[in-house]
Structures are given as structure tokens and as C-alpha cells.
GROMACS .gro file of N, CA, C and O in nm:
model
  336
    1PRO      N    1   0.328  -2.032  -1.460
    1PRO     CA    2   0.235  -1.900  -1.481
    1PRO      C    3   0.098  -1.918  -1.467
    1PRO      O    4   0.039  -1.835  -1.425
    2ARG      N    5   0.063  -2.053  -1.414
    2ARG     CA    6  -0.085  -2.070  -1.365
    2ARG      C    7  -0.105  -2.072  -1.215
    2ARG      O    8  -0.187  -2.094  -1.149
    3ASP      N    9   0.030  -2.046  -1.127
    3ASP     CA   10   0.015  -2.071  -1.019
    3ASP      C   11   0.016  -1.901  -0.930
    3ASP      O   12   0.102  -1.843  -0.920
    4HIS      N   13  -0.146  -1.907  -0.942
    4HIS     CA   14  -0.180  -1.798  -0.906
    4HIS      C   15  -0.155  -1.741  -0.732
    4HIS      O   16  -0.142  -1.621  -0.727
    5GLU      N   17  -0.156  -1.852  -0.655
    5GLU     CA   18  -0.122  -1.814  -0.530
    5GLU      C   19   0.008  -1.759  -0.500
    5GLU      O   20   0.072  -1.680  -0.442
    6ALA      N   21   0.118  -1.837  -0.592
    6ALA     CA   22   0.238  -1.794  -0.602
    6ALA      C   23   0.290  -1.638  -0.668
    6ALA      O   24   0.341  -1.554  -0.602
    7ARG      N   25   0.166  -1.620  -0.782
    7ARG     CA   26   0.189  -1.461  -0.809
    7ARG      C   27   0.127  -1.367  -0.706
    7ARG      O   28   0.212  -1.266  -0.700
    8LEU      N   29   0.029  -1.408  -0.624
    8LEU     CA   30  -0.004  -1.305  -0.511
    8LEU      C   31   0.117  -1.278  -0.404
    8LEU      O   32   0.103  -1.166  -0.367
    9GLY      N   33   0.178  -1.409  -0.381
    9GLY     CA   34   0.265  -1.392  -0.296
    9GLY      C   35   0.410  -1.334  -0.326
    9GLY      O   36   0.434  -1.235  -0.239
   10LEU      N   37   0.436  -1.322  -0.466
   10LEU     CA   38   0.514  -1.255  -0.524
   10LEU      C   39   0.470  -1.092  -0.518
   10LEU      O   40   0.588  -1.034  -0.475
   11ALA      N   41   0.374  -1.077  -0.562
   11ALA     CA   42   0.315  -0.944  -0.578
   11ALA      C   43   0.344  -0.892  -0.421
   11ALA      O   44   0.365  -0.794  -0.404
   12ARG      N   45   0.264  -0.940  -0.294
   12ARG     CA   46   0.290  -0.883  -0.175
   12ARG      C   47   0.435  -0.877  -0.157
   12ARG      O   48   0.452  -0.781  -0.087
   13GLY      N   49   0.490  -0.972  -0.185
   13GLY     CA   50   0.645  -0.956  -0.158
   13GLY      C   51   0.749  -0.841  -0.182
   13GLY      O   52   0.842  -0.795  -0.106
   14LEU      N   53   0.692  -0.846  -0.313
   14LEU     CA   54   0.743  -0.696  -0.387
   14LEU      C   55   0.721  -0.593  -0.323
   14LEU      O   56   0.809  -0.493  -0.318
   15TRP      N   57   0.564  -0.549  -0.289
   15TRP     CA   58   0.539  -0.447  -0.259
   15TRP      C   59   0.594  -0.429  -0.098
   15TRP      O   60   0.672  -0.338  -0.075
   16GLN      N   61   0.608  -0.522  -0.030
   16GLN     CA   62   0.712  -0.508   0.108
   16GLN      C   63   0.848  -0.462   0.110
   16GLN      O   64   0.897  -0.411   0.202
   17ALA      N   65   0.905  -0.543  -0.005
   17ALA     CA   66   1.054  -0.472  -0.063
   17ALA      C   67   1.068  -0.344  -0.114
   17ALA      O   68   1.175  -0.324  -0.179
   18ASP      N   69   0.953  -0.297  -0.154
   18ASP     CA   70   0.949  -0.149  -0.151
   18ASP      C   71   0.987  -0.150  -0.314
   18ASP      O   72   1.028  -0.052  -0.412
   19GLU      N   73   0.958  -0.244  -0.381
   19GLU     CA   74   0.951  -0.279  -0.519
   19GLU      C   75   0.801  -0.225  -0.594
   19GLU      O   76   0.730  -0.319  -0.645
   20ARG      N   77   0.733  -0.120  -0.598
   20ARG     CA   78   0.615  -0.084  -0.621
   20ARG      C   79   0.569  -0.109  -0.757
   20ARG      O   80   0.468  -0.175  -0.816
   21GLU      N   81   0.674  -0.085  -0.848
   21GLU     CA   82   0.593  -0.113  -0.986
   21GLU      C   83   0.618  -0.253  -1.027
   21GLU      O   84   0.490  -0.262  -1.105
   22GLU      N   85   0.712  -0.329  -0.979
   22GLU     CA   86   0.718  -0.465  -1.004
   22GLU      C   87   0.589  -0.522  -0.943
   22GLU      O   88   0.520  -0.622  -0.988
   23ALA      N   89   0.521  -0.489  -0.835
   23ALA     CA   90   0.408  -0.546  -0.739
   23ALA      C   91   0.334  -0.490  -0.829
   23ALA      O   92   0.205  -0.592  -0.831
   24MET      N   93   0.274  -0.361  -0.878
   24MET     CA   94   0.145  -0.341  -0.964
   24MET      C   95   0.187  -0.445  -1.081
   24MET      O   96   0.047  -0.470  -1.109
   25GLU      N   97   0.275  -0.478  -1.139
   25GLU     CA   98   0.267  -0.537  -1.260
   25GLU      C   99   0.232  -0.678  -1.221
   25GLU      O  100   0.165  -0.757  -1.327
   26MET      N  101   0.262  -0.771  -1.123
   26MET     CA  102   0.209  -0.874  -1.073
   26MET      C  103   0.058  -0.853  -1.047
   26MET      O  104  -0.023  -0.941  -1.085
   27TYR      N  105   0.030  -0.787  -0.956
   27TYR     CA  106  -0.115  -0.742  -0.942
   27TYR      C  107  -0.200  -0.758  -1.059
   27TYR      O  108  -0.316  -0.811  -1.085
   28ALA      N  109  -0.127  -0.633  -1.187
   28ALA     CA  110  -0.235  -0.615  -1.282
   28ALA      C  111  -0.234  -0.766  -1.375
   28ALA      O  112  -0.360  -0.827  -1.408
   29ARG      N  113  -0.152  -0.849  -1.376
   29ARG     CA  114  -0.160  -0.971  -1.426
   29ARG      C  115  -0.258  -1.088  -1.365
   29ARG      O  116  -0.365  -1.165  -1.402
   30LEU      N  117  -0.288  -1.070  -1.233
   30LEU     CA  118  -0.397  -1.153  -1.169
   30LEU      C  119  -0.530  -1.091  -1.226
   30LEU      O  120  -0.629  -1.172  -1.244
   31VAL      N  121  -0.494  -0.952  -1.209
   31VAL     CA  122  -0.650  -0.879  -1.244
   31VAL      C  123  -0.689  -0.911  -1.381
   31VAL      O  124  -0.778  -0.932  -1.389
   32ARG      N  125  -0.614  -0.907  -1.483
   32ARG     CA  126  -0.620  -0.906  -1.625
   32ARG      C  127  -0.690  -1.076  -1.632
   32ARG      O  128  -0.795  -1.097  -1.737
   33GLY      N  129  -0.665  -1.172  -1.544
   33GLY     CA  130  -0.708  -1.314  -1.546
   33GLY      C  131  -0.826  -1.308  -1.453
   33GLY      O  132  -0.887  -1.450  -1.443
   34SER      N  133  -0.873  -1.259  -1.433
   34SER     CA  134  -0.966  -1.234  -1.284
   34SER      C  135  -0.942  -1.323  -1.166
   34SER      O  136  -1.041  -1.413  -1.138
   35LYS      N  137  -0.851  -1.347  -1.128
   35LYS     CA  138  -0.777  -1.453  -1.039
   35LYS      C  139  -0.757  -1.374  -0.889
   35LYS      O  140  -0.706  -1.283  -0.906
   36LEU      N  141  -0.825  -1.473  -0.820
   36LEU     CA  142  -0.824  -1.383  -0.683
   36LEU      C  143  -0.843  -1.255  -0.641
   36LEU      O  144  -0.795  -1.207  -0.537
   37LEU      N  145  -0.957  -1.216  -0.683
   37LEU     CA  146  -0.990  -1.065  -0.647
   37LEU      C  147  -1.039  -1.069  -0.525
   37LEU      O  148  -1.032  -0.920  -0.479
   38GLU      N  149  -1.086  -1.176  -0.469
   38GLU     CA  150  -1.157  -1.112  -0.326
   38GLU      C  151  -1.019  -1.084  -0.247
   38GLU      O  152  -1.034  -1.068  -0.141
   39ARG      N  153  -0.896  -1.128  -0.284
   39ARG     CA  154  -0.794  -1.090  -0.217
   39ARG      C  155  -0.692  -1.015  -0.257
   39ARG      O  156  -0.619  -0.925  -0.182
   40VAL      N  157  -0.698  -0.994  -0.394
   40VAL     CA  158  -0.645  -0.906  -0.462
   40VAL      C  159  -0.669  -0.766  -0.418
   40VAL      O  160  -0.602  -0.653  -0.383
   41ILE      N  161  -0.812  -0.723  -0.419
   41ILE     CA  162  -0.907  -0.587  -0.423
   41ILE      C  163  -0.830  -0.530  -0.266
   41ILE      O  164  -0.818  -0.396  -0.298
   42PRO      N  165  -0.873  -0.604  -0.156
   42PRO     CA  166  -0.829  -0.543  -0.036
   42PRO      C  167  -0.677  -0.475  -0.056
   42PRO      O  168  -0.672  -0.386   0.043
   43ASP      N  169  -0.596  -0.585  -0.089
   43ASP     CA  170  -0.438  -0.510  -0.075
   43ASP      C  171  -0.428  -0.408  -0.151
   43ASP      O  172  -0.351  -0.302  -0.123
   44LEU      N  173  -0.501  -0.370  -0.302
   44LEU     CA  174  -0.495  -0.267  -0.361
   44LEU      C  175  -0.535  -0.146  -0.302
   44LEU      O  176  -0.496  -0.036  -0.317
   45GLU      N  177  -0.664  -0.162  -0.212
   45GLU     CA  178  -0.726  -0.070  -0.176
   45GLU      C  179  -0.626   0.005  -0.053
   45GLU      O  180  -0.608   0.137  -0.007
   46GLU      N  181  -0.577  -0.102   0.027
   46GLU     CA  182  -0.466  -0.053   0.105
   46GLU      C  183  -0.335   0.012   0.046
   46GLU      O  184  -0.316   0.110   0.119
   47TYR      N  185  -0.276  -0.028  -0.044
   47TYR     CA  186  -0.182  -0.002  -0.118
   47TYR      C  187  -0.211   0.141  -0.182
   47TYR      O  188  -0.119   0.232  -0.163
   48LEU      N  189  -0.368   0.158  -0.214
   48LEU     CA  190  -0.344   0.325  -0.279
   48LEU      C  191  -0.348   0.431  -0.128
   48LEU      O  192  -0.319   0.514  -0.200
   49LYS      N  193  -0.386   0.353  -0.044
   49LYS     CA  194  -0.386   0.465   0.104
   49LYS      C  195  -0.207   0.508   0.122
   49LYS      O  196  -0.200   0.611   0.128
   50GLN      N  197  -0.137   0.398   0.072
   50GLN     CA  198   0.021   0.425   0.106
   50GLN      C  199   0.072   0.507  -0.003
   50GLN      O  200   0.165   0.556   0.001
   51TRP      N  201   0.046   0.470  -0.127
   51TRP     CA  202   0.094   0.519  -0.277
   51TRP      C  203  -0.011   0.537  -0.360
   51TRP      O  204  -0.050   0.482  -0.455
   52PRO      N  205  -0.078   0.657  -0.383
   52PRO     CA  206  -0.189   0.711  -0.433
   52PRO      C  207  -0.138   0.765  -0.562
   52PRO      O  208  -0.176   0.882  -0.617
   53ASN      N  209  -0.095   0.677  -0.621
   53ASN     CA  210  -0.064   0.709  -0.763
   53ASN      C  211  -0.114   0.649  -0.875
   53ASN      O  212  -0.236   0.569  -0.860
   54VAL      N  213  -0.106   0.744  -1.012
   54VAL     CA  214  -0.209   0.662  -1.141
   54VAL      C  215  -0.206   0.508  -1.157
   54VAL      O  216  -0.305   0.455  -1.171
   55GLU      N  217  -0.100   0.470  -1.127
   55GLU     CA  218  -0.075   0.336  -1.193
   55GLU      C  219  -0.151   0.232  -1.060
   55GLU      O  220  -0.252   0.155  -1.135
   56THR      N  221  -0.134   0.291  -0.914
   56THR     CA  222  -0.210   0.222  -0.830
   56THR      C  223  -0.399   0.170  -0.849
   56THR      O  224  -0.449   0.128  -0.843
   57GLN      N  225  -0.394   0.351  -0.893
   57GLN     CA  226  -0.576   0.361  -0.922
   57GLN      C  227  -0.630   0.250  -1.031
   57GLN      O  228  -0.717   0.239  -1.057
   58ARG      N  229  -0.512   0.289  -1.152
   58ARG     CA  230  -0.566   0.191  -1.290
   58ARG      C  231  -0.603   0.031  -1.230
   58ARG      O  232  -0.691  -0.016  -1.285
   59VAL      N  233  -0.475  -0.010  -1.177
   59VAL     CA  234  -0.486  -0.133  -1.144
   59VAL      C  235  -0.604  -0.191  -1.065
   59VAL      O  236  -0.681  -0.290  -1.077
   60LEU      N  237  -0.620  -0.102  -0.962
   60LEU     CA  238  -0.738  -0.125  -0.870
   60LEU      C  239  -0.867  -0.084  -0.959
   60LEU      O  240  -1.007  -0.143  -0.925
   61GLY      N  241  -0.892   0.040  -1.029
   61GLY     CA  242  -1.006   0.021  -1.117
   61GLY      C  243  -1.026  -0.088  -1.201
   61GLY      O  244  -1.143  -0.132  -1.229
   62ASP      N  245  -0.891  -0.149  -1.259
   62ASP     CA  246  -0.956  -0.267  -1.310
   62ASP      C  247  -0.984  -0.364  -1.257
   62ASP      O  248  -1.077  -0.478  -1.319
   63ALA      N  249  -0.932  -0.417  -1.154
   63ALA     CA  250  -1.025  -0.510  -1.035
   63ALA      C  251  -1.152  -0.483  -1.002
   63ALA      O  252  -1.220  -0.604  -1.015
   64TYR      N  253  -1.187  -0.361  -1.011
   64TYR     CA  254  -1.335  -0.322  -0.978
   64TYR      C  255  -1.427  -0.357  -1.069
   64TYR      O  256  -1.508  -0.408  -1.084
   65MET      N  257  -1.350  -0.334  -1.205
   65MET     CA  258  -1.430  -0.347  -1.347
   65MET      C  259  -1.437  -0.514  -1.375
   65MET      O  260  -1.546  -0.553  -1.377
   66LYS      N  261  -1.316  -0.591  -1.294
   66LYS     CA  262  -1.335  -0.711  -1.304
   66LYS      C  263  -1.445  -0.784  -1.205
   66LYS      O  264  -1.505  -0.904  -1.235
   67ASP      N  265  -1.470  -0.708  -1.139
   67ASP     CA  266  -1.546  -0.794  -0.995
   67ASP      C  267  -1.671  -0.733  -1.019
   67ASP      O  268  -1.779  -0.758  -0.907
   68GLY      N  269  -1.708  -0.639  -1.129
   68GLY     CA  270  -1.845  -0.596  -1.143
   68GLY      C  271  -1.880  -0.466  -1.073
   68GLY      O  272  -1.996  -0.423  -1.046
   69ARG      N  273  -1.802  -0.387  -1.001
   69ARG     CA  274  -1.804  -0.322  -0.921
   69ARG      C  275  -1.793  -0.179  -1.048
   69ARG      O  276  -1.700  -0.093  -1.021
   70LEU      N  277  -1.882  -0.152  -1.120
   70LEU     CA  278  -1.842  -0.061  -1.223
   70LEU      C  279  -1.817   0.098  -1.173
   70LEU      O  280  -1.772   0.143  -1.243
   71GLN      N  281  -1.937   0.133  -1.092
   71GLN     CA  282  -1.919   0.271  -1.052
   71GLN      C  283  -1.798   0.299  -0.981
   71GLN      O  284  -1.755   0.431  -0.997
   72GLU      N  285  -1.766   0.204  -0.902
   72GLU     CA  286  -1.617   0.229  -0.808
   72GLU      C  287  -1.485   0.227  -0.939
   72GLU      O  288  -1.440   0.343  -0.901
   73ALA      N  289  -1.515   0.167  -1.006
   73ALA     CA  290  -1.432   0.192  -1.112
   73ALA      C  291  -1.411   0.295  -1.186
   73ALA      O  292  -1.307   0.351  -1.222
   74LEU      N  293  -1.544   0.333  -1.251
   74LEU     CA  294  -1.539   0.456  -1.309
   74LEU      C  295  -1.494   0.601  -1.193
   74LEU      O  296  -1.408   0.663  -1.257
   75GLU      N  297  -1.543   0.572  -1.072
   75GLU     CA  298  -1.461   0.704  -0.983
   75GLU      C  299  -1.346   0.679  -0.979
   75GLU      O  300  -1.265   0.786  -0.987
   76LEU      N  301  -1.267   0.578  -0.984
   76LEU     CA  302  -1.130   0.563  -0.988
   76LEU      C  303  -1.055   0.612  -1.094
   76LEU      O  304  -0.932   0.686  -1.120
   77TYR      N  305  -1.099   0.573  -1.236
   77TYR     CA  306  -1.021   0.609  -1.312
   77TYR      C  307  -1.067   0.728  -1.370
   77TYR      O  308  -0.970   0.820  -1.393
   78ARG      N  309  -1.172   0.822  -1.340
   78ARG     CA  310  -1.193   0.970  -1.319
   78ARG      C  311  -1.062   1.040  -1.193
   78ARG      O  312  -0.996   1.149  -1.270
   79ARG      N  313  -1.078   0.966  -1.122
   79ARG     CA  314  -0.973   1.042  -0.999
   79ARG      C  315  -0.800   1.054  -1.084
   79ARG      O  316  -0.767   1.149  -1.026
   80ALA      N  317  -0.811   0.940  -1.148
   80ALA     CA  318  -0.676   0.906  -1.189
   80ALA      C  319  -0.641   1.012  -1.316
   80ALA      O  320  -0.528   1.064  -1.303
   81LEU      N  321  -0.729   1.033  -1.386
   81LEU     CA  322  -0.724   1.148  -1.514
   81LEU      C  323  -0.717   1.275  -1.441
   81LEU      O  324  -0.646   1.335  -1.486
   82ASP      N  325  -0.787   1.304  -1.332
   82ASP     CA  326  -0.753   1.413  -1.263
   82ASP      C  327  -0.601   1.469  -1.214
   82ASP      O  328  -0.581   1.573  -1.186
   83THR      N  329  -0.535   1.374  -1.209
   83THR     CA  330  -0.405   1.352  -1.156
   83THR      C  331  -0.292   1.401  -1.270
   83THR      O  332  -0.225   1.423  -1.232
   84LEU      N  333  -0.338   1.361  -1.356
   84LEU     CA  334  -0.264   1.359  -1.480
   84LEU      C  335  -0.231   1.495  -1.549
   84LEU      O  336  -0.297   1.601  -1.519
   0.00000   0.00000   0.00000
């Protein structure tokens, strides 16, 4: 549970295997723990281009919040709300 590198690897592998929901759950766990944000955020930014759904927006918004990027988080949350 504390092997954050392994969790990031699993998240990336799940994404590559087209298991989007499971990948987002792994990323969300990393974000909740504020782990590896410097690597998680670029992944999520790229994934948002490929899969612009509400869940990806939420997880990236949460990552921005944890990273202190409040304005970017707020913009993403608003965009997600607009799509609901």
C-alpha cells in the first residue's frame, strides 16, 4: 500500500490497457495522499486530452488542489460541472 512507484506504474499500465476507470482510481489514490504529484499531473493532463470526461477532470482538479494550483483546479471543476 505504501509503494507509490508501483501504484503509479499500475495506473499507467491500466491506462495503456484501456482500463480507464481503474486507472483513474489508482491516480485518485495517489492524489489523495499527495504522492508523486510532479509525475501524476502531467499524466492526467495528457489523459484529459485523450479522455475528456468528468472523472478525469475531477482527479486532475484534485491533483491541482493538492499542488496548490487553486485557480486551475477551480477552472477544471467548473468545466466538469458544465458537462453534467
